[in-house]
PDB file of C-alpha atoms in Angstrom:
ATOM      1  CA  MET F   1      -0.007  -0.388   0.366  1.00 45.00           C
ATOM      2  CA  SER F   2       1.493   3.650  -0.802  1.00 56.00           C
ATOM      3  CA  ARG F   3       1.904   5.916   1.782  1.00 70.00           C
ATOM      4  CA  LEU F   4      -0.258   8.280  -0.391  1.00 86.00           C
ATOM      5  CA  ILE F   5      -2.645   5.947   0.593  1.00 94.00           C
ATOM      6  CA  PRO F   6      -4.957   5.357   3.220  1.00 97.00           C
ATOM      7  CA  LEU F   7      -5.720   2.170   4.316  1.00 98.00           C
ATOM      8  CA  ILE F   8      -8.581   3.323   5.929  1.00 98.00           C
ATOM      9  CA  ARG F   9     -10.614   7.032   6.727  1.00 98.00           C
ATOM     10  CA  PHE F  10     -13.452   7.168   9.361  1.00 98.00           C
ATOM     11  CA  GLY F  11     -15.648   9.737  10.887  1.00 98.00           C
ATOM     12  CA  VAL F  12     -14.955  10.895  14.609  1.00 99.00           C
ATOM     13  CA  LEU F  13     -17.605  12.894  16.954  1.00 99.00           C
ATOM     14  CA  ALA F  14     -17.569  12.981  20.393  1.00 98.00           C
ATOM     15  CA  ASP F  15     -19.540  14.399  23.586  1.00 98.00           C
ATOM     16  CA  PRO F  16     -23.043  16.402  21.505  1.00 98.00           C
ATOM     17  CA  GLN F  17     -24.904  15.725  24.733  1.00 98.00           C
ATOM     18  CA  TYR F  18     -28.074  16.528  22.969  1.00 98.00           C
ATOM     19  CA  ALA F  19     -30.766  17.533  25.732  1.00 98.00           C
ATOM     20  CA  PRO F  20     -33.866  20.426  25.184  1.00 97.00           C
ATOM     21  CA  LEU F  21     -31.713  22.076  27.558  1.00 96.00           C
ATOM     22  CA  PRO F  22     -30.236  25.844  28.469  1.00 93.00           C
ATOM     23  CA  PHE F  23     -26.674  26.264  28.328  1.00 91.00           C
ATOM     24  CA  ASN F  24     -24.698  25.781  31.241  1.00 90.00           C
ATOM     25  CA  ALA F  25     -22.582  29.769  31.557  1.00 88.00           C
ATOM     26  CA  ALA F  26     -19.996  27.880  33.811  1.00 88.00           C
ATOM     27  CA  SER F  27     -18.826  25.134  31.322  1.00 90.00           C
ATOM     28  CA  ASP F  28     -19.720  26.485  28.109  1.00 91.00           C
ATOM     29  CA  ARG F  29     -22.074  24.267  27.305  1.00 96.00           C
ATOM     30  CA  HIS F  30     -24.748  24.264  24.846  1.00 97.00           C
ATOM     31  CA  TYR F  31     -27.002  21.101  25.266  1.00 98.00           C
ATOM     32  CA  SER F  32     -30.293  22.159  22.380  1.00 97.00           C
ATOM     33  CA  ALA F  33     -26.975  23.501  19.748  1.00 97.00           C
ATOM     34  CA  SER F  34     -25.961  20.007  19.782  1.00 98.00           C
ATOM     35  CA  LEU F  35     -28.976  19.178  17.036  1.00 98.00           C
ATOM     36  CA  ASP F  36     -27.525  21.627  14.728  1.00 98.00           C
ATOM     37  CA  LYS F  37     -23.663  20.995  15.762  1.00 98.00           C
ATOM     38  CA  VAL F  38     -24.077  17.216  14.686  1.00 98.00           C
ATOM     39  CA  ALA F  39     -26.381  18.187  12.112  1.00 98.00           C
ATOM     40  CA  ALA F  40     -23.372  20.191   9.741  1.00 98.00           C
ATOM     41  CA  ALA F  41     -20.803  17.543  10.904  1.00 98.00           C
ATOM     42  CA  LEU F  42     -22.630  14.939   9.013  1.00 98.00           C
ATOM     43  CA  ALA F  43     -23.275  17.486   5.982  1.00 98.00           C
ATOM     44  CA  ARG F  44     -19.585  17.926   5.774  1.00 98.00           C
ATOM     45  CA  LEU F  45     -18.675  14.457   6.218  1.00 98.00           C
ATOM     46  CA  GLU F  46     -21.322  12.915   3.500  1.00 97.00           C
ATOM     47  CA  HIS F  47     -18.787  13.930   0.711  1.00 94.00           C
ATOM     48  CA  GLU F  48     -16.126  11.788   2.172  1.00 98.00           C
ATOM     49  CA  ASP F  49     -15.335   8.375   1.513  1.00 98.00           C
ATOM     50  CA  LEU F  50     -15.311   7.375   5.059  1.00 98.00           C
ATOM     51  CA  ALA F  51     -15.492   3.477   6.279  1.00 98.00           C
ATOM     52  CA  PHE F  52     -17.722   4.432   8.591  1.00 98.00           C
ATOM     53  CA  VAL F  53     -18.909   7.707  11.420  1.00 98.00           C
ATOM     54  CA  VAL F  54     -18.091   6.916  15.754  1.00 99.00           C
ATOM     55  CA  THR F  55     -19.595   8.606  17.795  1.00 99.00           C
ATOM     56  CA  LEU F  56     -16.971   8.328  21.340  1.00 98.00           C
ATOM     57  CA  GLY F  57     -19.973   8.921  23.730  1.00 98.00           C
ATOM     58  CA  ASP F  58     -22.178  11.098  25.379  1.00 98.00           C
ATOM     59  CA  LEU F  59     -24.722  11.362  22.621  1.00 98.00           C
ATOM     60  CA  ILE F  60     -27.327  12.813  24.882  1.00 98.00           C
ATOM     61  CA  ASP F  61     -26.981  15.040  27.957  1.00 98.00           C
ATOM     62  CA  ARG F  62     -29.951  13.064  29.695  1.00 98.00           C
ATOM     63  CA  GLY F  63     -33.265  11.522  29.126  1.00 98.00           C
ATOM     64  CA  PHE F  64     -34.309   8.301  26.871  1.00 98.00           C
ATOM     65  CA  GLU F  65     -36.738  10.668  24.855  1.00 98.00           C
ATOM     66  CA  ASN F  66     -33.625  12.726  23.948  1.00 98.00           C
ATOM     67  CA  PHE F  67     -32.310   9.771  21.364  1.00 98.00           C
ATOM     68  CA  GLU F  68     -35.547   9.695  19.441  1.00 98.00           C
ATOM     69  CA  LYS F  69     -34.659  13.425  18.766  1.00 98.00           C
ATOM     70  CA  ILE F  70     -30.810  13.234  18.108  1.00 98.00           C
ATOM     71  CA  LEU F  71     -30.362   9.862  16.255  1.00 98.00           C
ATOM     72  CA  PRO F  72     -32.414   9.636  13.376  1.00 98.00           C
ATOM     73  CA  LEU F  73     -30.140  12.220  11.816  1.00 98.00           C
ATOM     74  CA  PHE F  74     -26.951   9.246  11.558  1.00 98.00           C
ATOM     75  CA  ALA F  75     -30.187   7.218  10.034  1.00 98.00           C
ATOM     76  CA  ALA F  76     -30.525   9.923   7.262  1.00 97.00           C
ATOM     77  CA  SER F  77     -26.375   9.753   6.827  1.00 98.00           C
ATOM     78  CA  ARG F  78     -24.971   7.151   3.769  1.00 98.00           C
ATOM     79  CA  HIS F  79     -22.545   5.797   6.029  1.00 98.00           C
ATOM     80  CA  GLU F  80     -22.381   3.429   8.305  1.00 98.00           C
ATOM     81  CA  CYS F  81     -22.235   5.040  12.134  1.00 98.00           C
ATOM     82  CA  LEU F  82     -21.522   3.743  15.460  1.00 98.00           C
ATOM     83  CA  PHE F  83     -21.782   4.333  18.779  1.00 98.00           C
ATOM     84  CA  LEU F  84     -20.627   3.709  22.316  1.00 98.00           C
ATOM     85  CA  PRO F  85     -22.131   4.734  25.346  1.00 98.00           C
ATOM     86  CA  GLY F  86     -20.480   7.415  27.871  1.00 98.00           C
ATOM     87  CA  ASN F  87     -21.940   8.380  31.611  1.00 98.00           C
ATOM     88  CA  HIS F  88     -24.515  10.842  30.214  1.00 98.00           C
ATOM     89  CA  ASP F  89     -26.331   8.159  28.072  1.00 98.00           C
ATOM     90  CA  PHE F  90     -27.172   6.321  31.524  1.00 98.00           C
ATOM     91  CA  LEU F  91     -28.948   9.356  33.203  1.00 98.00           C
ATOM     92  CA  VAL F  92     -31.904   8.480  31.802  1.00 98.00           C
ATOM     93  CA  ALA F  93     -35.373   7.052  34.534  1.00 97.00           C
ATOM     94  CA  ASN F  94     -34.218   3.375  35.826  1.00 96.00           C
ATOM     95  CA  GLU F  95     -36.006   1.309  32.728  1.00 96.00           C
ATOM     96  CA  HIS F  96     -34.425   2.107  30.320  1.00 97.00           C
ATOM     97  CA  LEU F  97     -31.557   1.625  31.920  1.00 97.00           C
ATOM     98  CA  PRO F  98     -31.415  -1.914  30.007  1.00 96.00           C
ATOM     99  CA  HIS F  99     -31.476  -0.691  26.753  1.00 97.00           C
ATOM    100  CA  ILE F 100     -28.967   1.945  26.295  1.00 98.00           C
ATOM    101  CA  HIS F 101     -26.498  -0.438  23.941  1.00 98.00           C
ATOM    102  CA  ALA F 102     -29.886  -1.838  22.327  1.00 98.00           C
ATOM    103  CA  VAL F 103     -31.120   1.555  21.148  1.00 98.00           C
ATOM    104  CA  LEU F 104     -27.678   2.730  20.132  1.00 98.00           C
ATOM    105  CA  GLY F 105     -27.216  -0.206  17.758  1.00 98.00           C
ATOM    106  CA  MET F 106     -24.441  -1.743  19.892  1.00 98.00           C
ATOM    107  CA  PRO F 107     -24.258  -6.080  18.924  1.00 98.00           C
ATOM    108  CA  ALA F 108     -23.126  -6.027  22.417  1.00 98.00           C
ATOM    109  CA  PRO F 109     -21.350  -3.985  25.843  1.00 98.00           C
ATOM    110  CA  TYR F 110     -17.308  -4.368  24.709  1.00 98.00           C
ATOM    111  CA  HIS F 111     -16.875  -6.274  20.992  1.00 98.00           C
ATOM    112  CA  HIS F 112     -14.537  -5.716  17.957  1.00 98.00           C
ATOM    113  CA  PHE F 113     -14.728  -6.081  14.205  1.00 98.00           C
ATOM    114  CA  ALA F 114     -12.384  -6.064  11.442  1.00 98.00           C
ATOM    115  CA  ARG F 115     -12.811  -3.377   8.144  1.00 97.00           C
ATOM    116  CA  ASN F 116      -9.791  -3.291   6.111  1.00 95.00           C
ATOM    117  CA  GLY F 117      -7.128  -5.445   7.457  1.00 94.00           C
ATOM    118  CA  ILE F 118      -7.748  -3.276  10.929  1.00 98.00           C
ATOM    119  CA  ARG F 119      -9.378  -4.274  14.040  1.00 98.00           C
ATOM    120  CA  PHE F 120     -11.232  -1.826  15.998  1.00 99.00           C
ATOM    121  CA  VAL F 121     -11.643  -3.196  19.766  1.00 98.00           C
ATOM    122  CA  ILE F 122     -14.365  -1.145  21.608  1.00 98.00           C
ATOM    123  CA  ILE F 123     -13.839  -1.071  25.622  1.00 98.00           C
ATOM    124  CA  ASP F 124     -17.258  -0.679  27.392  1.00 98.00           C
ATOM    125  CA  GLY F 125     -15.871   2.207  29.977  1.00 98.00           C
ATOM    126  CA  CYS F 126     -19.448   2.143  32.113  1.00 98.00           C
ATOM    127  CA  GLU F 127     -19.785  -1.413  32.966  1.00 98.00           C
ATOM    128  CA  GLU F 128     -18.775  -0.768  35.871  1.00 98.00           C
ATOM    129  CA  SER F 129     -20.127   2.904  36.633  1.00 98.00           C
ATOM    130  CA  VAL F 130     -22.626   4.213  40.114  1.00 98.00           C
ATOM    131  CA  PHE F 131     -25.124   5.499  37.087  1.00 98.00           C
ATOM    132  CA  ALA F 132     -25.289   2.010  34.783  1.00 97.00           C
ATOM    133  CA  THR F 133     -26.208  -0.167  37.930  1.00 97.00           C
ATOM    134  CA  VAL F 134     -29.427   1.340  39.416  1.00 94.00           C
ATOM    135  CA  GLY F 135     -30.799  -0.794  38.884  1.00 88.00           C
ATOM    136  CA  ASN F 136     -28.895  -4.071  40.125  1.00 93.00           C
ATOM    137  CA  ALA F 137     -28.087  -4.276  44.193  1.00 95.00           C
ATOM    138  CA  ASP F 138     -25.106  -6.640  44.396  1.00 96.00           C
ATOM    139  CA  ARG F 139     -23.588  -4.725  40.982  1.00 96.00           C
ATOM    140  CA  HIS F 140     -24.609  -1.061  42.838  1.00 97.00           C
ATOM    141  CA  ALA F 141     -23.024  -2.269  46.127  1.00 98.00           C
ATOM    142  CA  HIS F 142     -19.729  -3.886  44.463  1.00 97.00           C
ATOM    143  CA  VAL F 143     -19.201  -0.287  42.277  1.00 98.00           C
ATOM    144  CA  ARG F 144     -19.630   2.253  45.707  1.00 98.00           C
ATOM    145  CA  ARG F 145     -16.370  -0.145  47.202  1.00 98.00           C
ATOM    146  CA  ARG F 146     -14.582   0.676  44.390  1.00 98.00           C
ATOM    147  CA  LEU F 147     -15.468   3.996  44.479  1.00 98.00           C
ATOM    148  CA  ALA F 148     -14.828   4.393  47.764  1.00 98.00           C
ATOM    149  CA  GLY F 149     -11.583   2.829  47.556  1.00 98.00           C
ATOM    150  CA  LEU F 150     -10.319   5.160  45.325  1.00 98.00           C
ATOM    151  CA  GLU F 151     -11.245   8.362  47.211  1.00 98.00           C
ATOM    152  CA  ALA F 152      -9.427   6.700  49.940  1.00 98.00           C
ATOM    153  CA  LYS F 153      -5.865   6.589  48.045  1.00 97.00           C
ATOM    154  CA  GLY F 154      -7.027  10.171  46.945  1.00 98.00           C
ATOM    155  CA  ALA F 155      -7.430   9.709  43.790  1.00 98.00           C
ATOM    156  CA  VAL F 156      -7.609  11.743  40.906  1.00 98.00           C
ATOM    157  CA  ASN F 157     -10.178  10.129  39.635  1.00 98.00           C
ATOM    158  CA  ALA F 158     -12.381   8.929  41.534  1.00 98.00           C
ATOM    159  CA  LYS F 159     -15.498  10.811  40.294  1.00 98.00           C
ATOM    160  CA  ASP F 160     -18.834   9.282  40.188  1.00 98.00           C
ATOM    161  CA  TRP F 161     -19.089  10.940  36.857  1.00 98.00           C
ATOM    162  CA  ASN F 162     -16.621   8.477  35.803  1.00 98.00           C
ATOM    163  CA  ALA F 163     -16.230   4.807  35.532  1.00 98.00           C
ATOM    164  CA  GLY F 164     -14.297   1.391  35.552  1.00 98.00           C
ATOM    165  CA  ILE F 165     -14.704  -1.767  33.809  1.00 98.00           C
ATOM    166  CA  SER F 166     -14.443  -5.389  34.736  1.00 98.00           C
ATOM    167  CA  ALA F 167     -11.972  -8.846  35.546  1.00 98.00           C
ATOM    168  CA  THR F 168     -13.686 -10.175  32.452  1.00 98.00           C
ATOM    169  CA  GLN F 169     -13.963  -7.878  30.348  1.00 98.00           C
ATOM    170  CA  PHE F 170     -10.287  -6.140  30.874  1.00 98.00           C
ATOM    171  CA  GLU F 171      -9.635 -10.187  30.235  1.00 98.00           C
ATOM    172  CA  TRP F 172     -11.309  -9.980  27.122  1.00 98.00           C
ATOM    173  CA  ILE F 173      -9.631  -7.262  25.819  1.00 98.00           C
ATOM    174  CA  ARG F 174      -6.551  -9.274  26.525  1.00 98.00           C
ATOM    175  CA  ASP F 175      -7.196 -11.935  24.466  1.00 98.00           C
ATOM    176  CA  VAL F 176      -8.775 -10.064  21.557  1.00 98.00           C
ATOM    177  CA  LEU F 177      -5.063  -8.021  21.496  1.00 98.00           C
ATOM    178  CA  ASP F 178      -3.507 -10.911  21.484  1.00 98.00           C
ATOM    179  CA  ARG F 179      -5.865 -12.699  18.932  1.00 98.00           C
ATOM    180  CA  ALA F 180      -4.546  -8.725  16.394  1.00 98.00           C
ATOM    181  CA  SER F 181      -1.276  -9.702  17.092  1.00 98.00           C
ATOM    182  CA  TRP F 182      -0.969 -13.466  16.086  1.00 98.00           C
ATOM    183  CA  ASP F 183      -3.211 -11.671  13.308  1.00 97.00           C
ATOM    184  CA  GLY F 184      -0.573  -9.405  12.145  1.00 97.00           C
ATOM    185  CA  GLU F 185      -3.875  -7.065  12.120  1.00 98.00           C
ATOM    186  CA  LYS F 186      -3.112  -2.941  13.749  1.00 98.00           C
ATOM    187  CA  VAL F 187      -5.595  -2.176  15.707  1.00 98.00           C
ATOM    188  CA  VAL F 188      -7.498   1.476  17.226  1.00 99.00           C
ATOM    189  CA  VAL F 189      -8.985   1.066  20.602  1.00 99.00           C
ATOM    190  CA  MET F 190     -12.416   2.866  21.251  1.00 99.00           C
ATOM    191  CA  GLY F 191     -14.222   4.152  24.515  1.00 98.00           C
ATOM    192  CA  HIS F 192     -15.512   6.708  26.084  1.00 98.00           C
ATOM    193  CA  TYR F 193     -12.657   7.257  28.964  1.00 98.00           C
ATOM    194  CA  PRO F 194      -8.982   8.516  28.769  1.00 98.00           C
ATOM    195  CA  LEU F 195      -6.334   5.913  30.033  1.00 98.00           C
ATOM    196  CA  TYR F 196      -3.657   8.495  29.149  1.00 98.00           C
ATOM    197  CA  PRO F 197      -2.348  10.786  30.313  1.00 98.00           C
ATOM    198  CA  ASP F 198      -3.534  10.548  34.137  1.00 97.00           C
ATOM    199  CA  GLY F 199      -5.873  12.591  34.807  1.00 98.00           C
ATOM    200  CA  ASP F 200      -9.188  13.568  36.778  1.00 98.00           C
ATOM    201  CA  HIS F 201     -11.619  12.509  34.136  1.00 98.00           C
ATOM    202  CA  ASN F 202      -9.973   9.039  32.826  1.00 98.00           C
ATOM    203  CA  LEU F 203     -11.237   5.711  32.931  1.00 98.00           C
ATOM    204  CA  TRP F 204     -10.437   3.982  37.307  1.00 98.00           C
ATOM    205  CA  ASP F 205      -8.576   1.578  35.927  1.00 96.00           C
ATOM    206  CA  SER F 206      -6.712   3.949  33.372  1.00 98.00           C
ATOM    207  CA  ALA F 207      -3.208   2.453  34.292  1.00 98.00           C
ATOM    208  CA  GLU F 208      -4.041  -0.749  33.948  1.00 98.00           C
ATOM    209  CA  VAL F 209      -5.652  -1.278  31.456  1.00 98.00           C
ATOM    210  CA  ALA F 210      -3.315   1.297  28.914  1.00 98.00           C
ATOM    211  CA  ALA F 211      -0.070  -0.349  29.766  1.00 98.00           C
ATOM    212  CA  LEU F 212      -1.899  -3.423  28.736  1.00 98.00           C
ATOM    213  CA  ILE F 213      -3.115  -1.347  25.484  1.00 98.00           C
ATOM    214  CA  ALA F 214       0.412   0.090  24.779  1.00 98.00           C
ATOM    215  CA  SER F 215       2.123  -3.613  25.270  1.00 98.00           C
ATOM    216  CA  TYR F 216       1.143  -4.778  21.939  1.00 98.00           C
ATOM    217  CA  SER F 217       3.777  -3.099  19.817  1.00 97.00           C
ATOM    218  CA  ASN F 218       0.750  -3.750  17.077  1.00 98.00           C
ATOM    219  CA  VAL F 219      -1.875  -0.992  19.045  1.00 98.00           C
ATOM    220  CA  ILE F 220      -1.735   1.655  17.162  1.00 98.00           C
ATOM    221  CA  ALA F 221      -4.070   4.066  18.618  1.00 98.00           C
ATOM    222  CA  TYR F 222      -6.756   4.524  21.494  1.00 99.00           C
ATOM    223  CA  LEU F 223      -9.475   7.261  20.801  1.00 99.00           C
ATOM    224  CA  ASN F 224     -11.684   8.355  23.369  1.00 99.00           C
ATOM    225  CA  GLY F 225     -13.737  11.383  24.307  1.00 98.00           C
ATOM    226  CA  HIS F 226     -15.465  12.564  28.490  1.00 98.00           C
ATOM    227  CA  GLN F 227     -12.691  15.183  29.513  1.00 98.00           C
ATOM    228  CA  HIS F 228     -13.968  17.740  26.388  1.00 98.00           C
ATOM    229  CA  ARG F 229     -10.798  20.084  26.184  1.00 97.00           C
ATOM    230  CA  GLY F 230      -9.514  17.034  24.619  1.00 98.00           C
ATOM    231  CA  ASN F 231      -5.672  16.147  24.950  1.00 98.00           C
ATOM    232  CA  LEU F 232      -2.856  13.490  23.223  1.00 98.00           C
ATOM    233  CA  GLY F 233      -0.130  11.751  24.648  1.00 98.00           C
ATOM    234  CA  GLN F 234       1.877   8.343  23.249  1.00 98.00           C
ATOM    235  CA  LEU F 235       3.002   5.244  25.718  1.00 98.00           C
ATOM    236  CA  GLY F 236       4.712   2.734  23.663  1.00 97.00           C
ATOM    237  CA  LYS F 237       4.643   3.115  20.616  1.00 97.00           C
ATOM    238  CA  THR F 238       0.069   3.475  21.313  1.00 98.00           C
ATOM    239  CA  TRP F 239      -1.325   6.971  20.467  1.00 99.00           C
ATOM    240  CA  PHE F 240      -3.574   8.478  22.916  1.00 99.00           C
ATOM    241  CA  VAL F 241      -6.513  10.159  21.862  1.00 99.00           C
ATOM    242  CA  ASN F 242      -8.766  12.173  23.797  1.00 98.00           C
ATOM    243  CA  PHE F 243     -11.847  14.279  20.976  1.00 98.00           C
ATOM    244  CA  LYS F 244     -12.913  17.422  22.402  1.00 98.00           C
ATOM    245  CA  GLY F 245     -16.841  17.479  23.200  1.00 98.00           C
ATOM    246  CA  MET F 246     -18.574  18.677  20.696  1.00 98.00           C
ATOM    247  CA  VAL F 247     -21.348  20.681  22.885  1.00 98.00           C
ATOM    248  CA  ASP F 248     -18.925  22.961  24.469  1.00 97.00           C
ATOM    249  CA  THR F 249     -19.432  26.282  23.163  1.00 95.00           C
ATOM    250  CA  ARG F 250     -22.262  28.019  21.058  1.00 91.00           C
ATOM    251  CA  ASP F 251     -21.164  28.105  17.760  1.00 91.00           C
ATOM    252  CA  GLU F 252     -17.974  26.223  17.581  1.00 97.00           C
ATOM    253  CA  ASN F 253     -18.220  22.924  16.199  1.00 98.00           C
ATOM    254  CA  ALA F 254     -15.872  20.170  16.749  1.00 98.00           C
ATOM    255  CA  PHE F 255     -15.166  16.252  14.860  1.00 98.00           C
ATOM    256  CA  ALA F 256     -12.509  15.161  13.159  1.00 98.00           C
ATOM    257  CA  ILE F 257     -11.986  12.338   9.977  1.00 98.00           C
ATOM    258  CA  VAL F 258      -9.057   9.467  10.892  1.00 98.00           C
ATOM    259  CA  GLU F 259      -6.427   8.437   8.484  1.00 98.00           C
ATOM    260  CA  ILE F 260      -5.093   5.707   8.748  1.00 98.00           C
ATOM    261  CA  TYR F 261      -1.707   5.186   6.618  1.00 98.00           C
ATOM    262  CA  GLU F 262       1.162   2.028   6.826  1.00 96.00           C
ATOM    263  CA  ASP F 263       3.727   4.871   8.146  1.00 97.00           C
ATOM    264  CA  ARG F 264       1.108   7.751  10.857  1.00 98.00           C
ATOM    265  CA  ILE F 265      -1.857   8.423  11.459  1.00 98.00           C
ATOM    266  CA  GLU F 266      -4.156  12.033  10.416  1.00 98.00           C
ATOM    267  CA  ILE F 267      -6.320  13.963  11.904  1.00 98.00           C
ATOM    268  CA  LEU F 268      -7.850  16.254   9.992  1.00 98.00           C
ATOM    269  CA  GLY F 269      -9.905  18.384  12.347  1.00 98.00           C
ATOM    270  CA  TYR F 270     -12.763  20.653  12.047  1.00 98.00           C
ATOM    271  CA  GLY F 271     -13.938  23.511  13.969  1.00 98.00           C
ATOM    272  CA  ARG F 272     -12.396  23.448  17.648  1.00 98.00           C
ATOM    273  CA  GLU F 273     -10.681  20.260  16.922  1.00 98.00           C
ATOM    274  CA  ASP F 274      -6.711  19.740  16.661  1.00 98.00           C
ATOM    275  CA  SER F 275      -5.373  18.579  12.651  1.00 98.00           C
ATOM    276  CA  ARG F 276      -2.521  15.913  13.944  1.00 98.00           C
ATOM    277  CA  SER F 277      -0.234  13.725  11.888  1.00 98.00           C
ATOM    278  CA  LEU F 278       1.041  10.953  14.298  1.00 98.00           C
ATOM    279  CA  GLN F 279       4.062   8.219  13.165  1.00 98.00           C
ATOM    280  CA  LEU F 280       3.676   5.075  13.823  1.00 97.00           C
TER     281      LEU F 280
END
């Protein structure tokens, strides 16, 4: 494959957090404006040759009924549109909690797929959280104990709007990455929560999961949202890219096209999103 021709191109959105709510002056978040921002982003991406468009969590800010208002925008796209949930997607009435992954069209809370010879791994950072486990007393108590333990240690990410993963999911990630390594596949992992560098928005298990991912030389990137100001880091040979929140600011949008080449990753940023050239 020529260095001039990408192996794959795909679109990325993060944190639209749509809801018909007044703007939050303290954080400069404009929830109701996200319908127009998503529509504008998808209209721009409609002219591109993309394998898919992925939204890295927090499609809504709250309220299950708001999925019905924003998802039709994606359904009208000619591209395959993929989703994974963030913490705000679980801010719904308790009876809707078991249906979040289904309404987002996900085959499973964590899963993987291949496109153009690249293995994409979707992790479920909301698995062990105070907001997703409300309907299960045992799981909720377990999560509360986890959070209390982090708080006792003074962990900067010991927040109830962060979350963690189970030992079962951790081993599943290891198994998927083992198989991809054996098969000689490049891997891109995607989740809602940052893993690296350290920060107060990170997954509770961020250090362990980042170290696992970076231990595989074929894992070229981890992509996430959640921390709306964005971030970038590299651990081993893996780039950790935190995309900016679409909900922030009244008028500026934030989305990107990611191009993966044999020797680099090109991120073409729109609006507030940064453009980057990341060497592999």
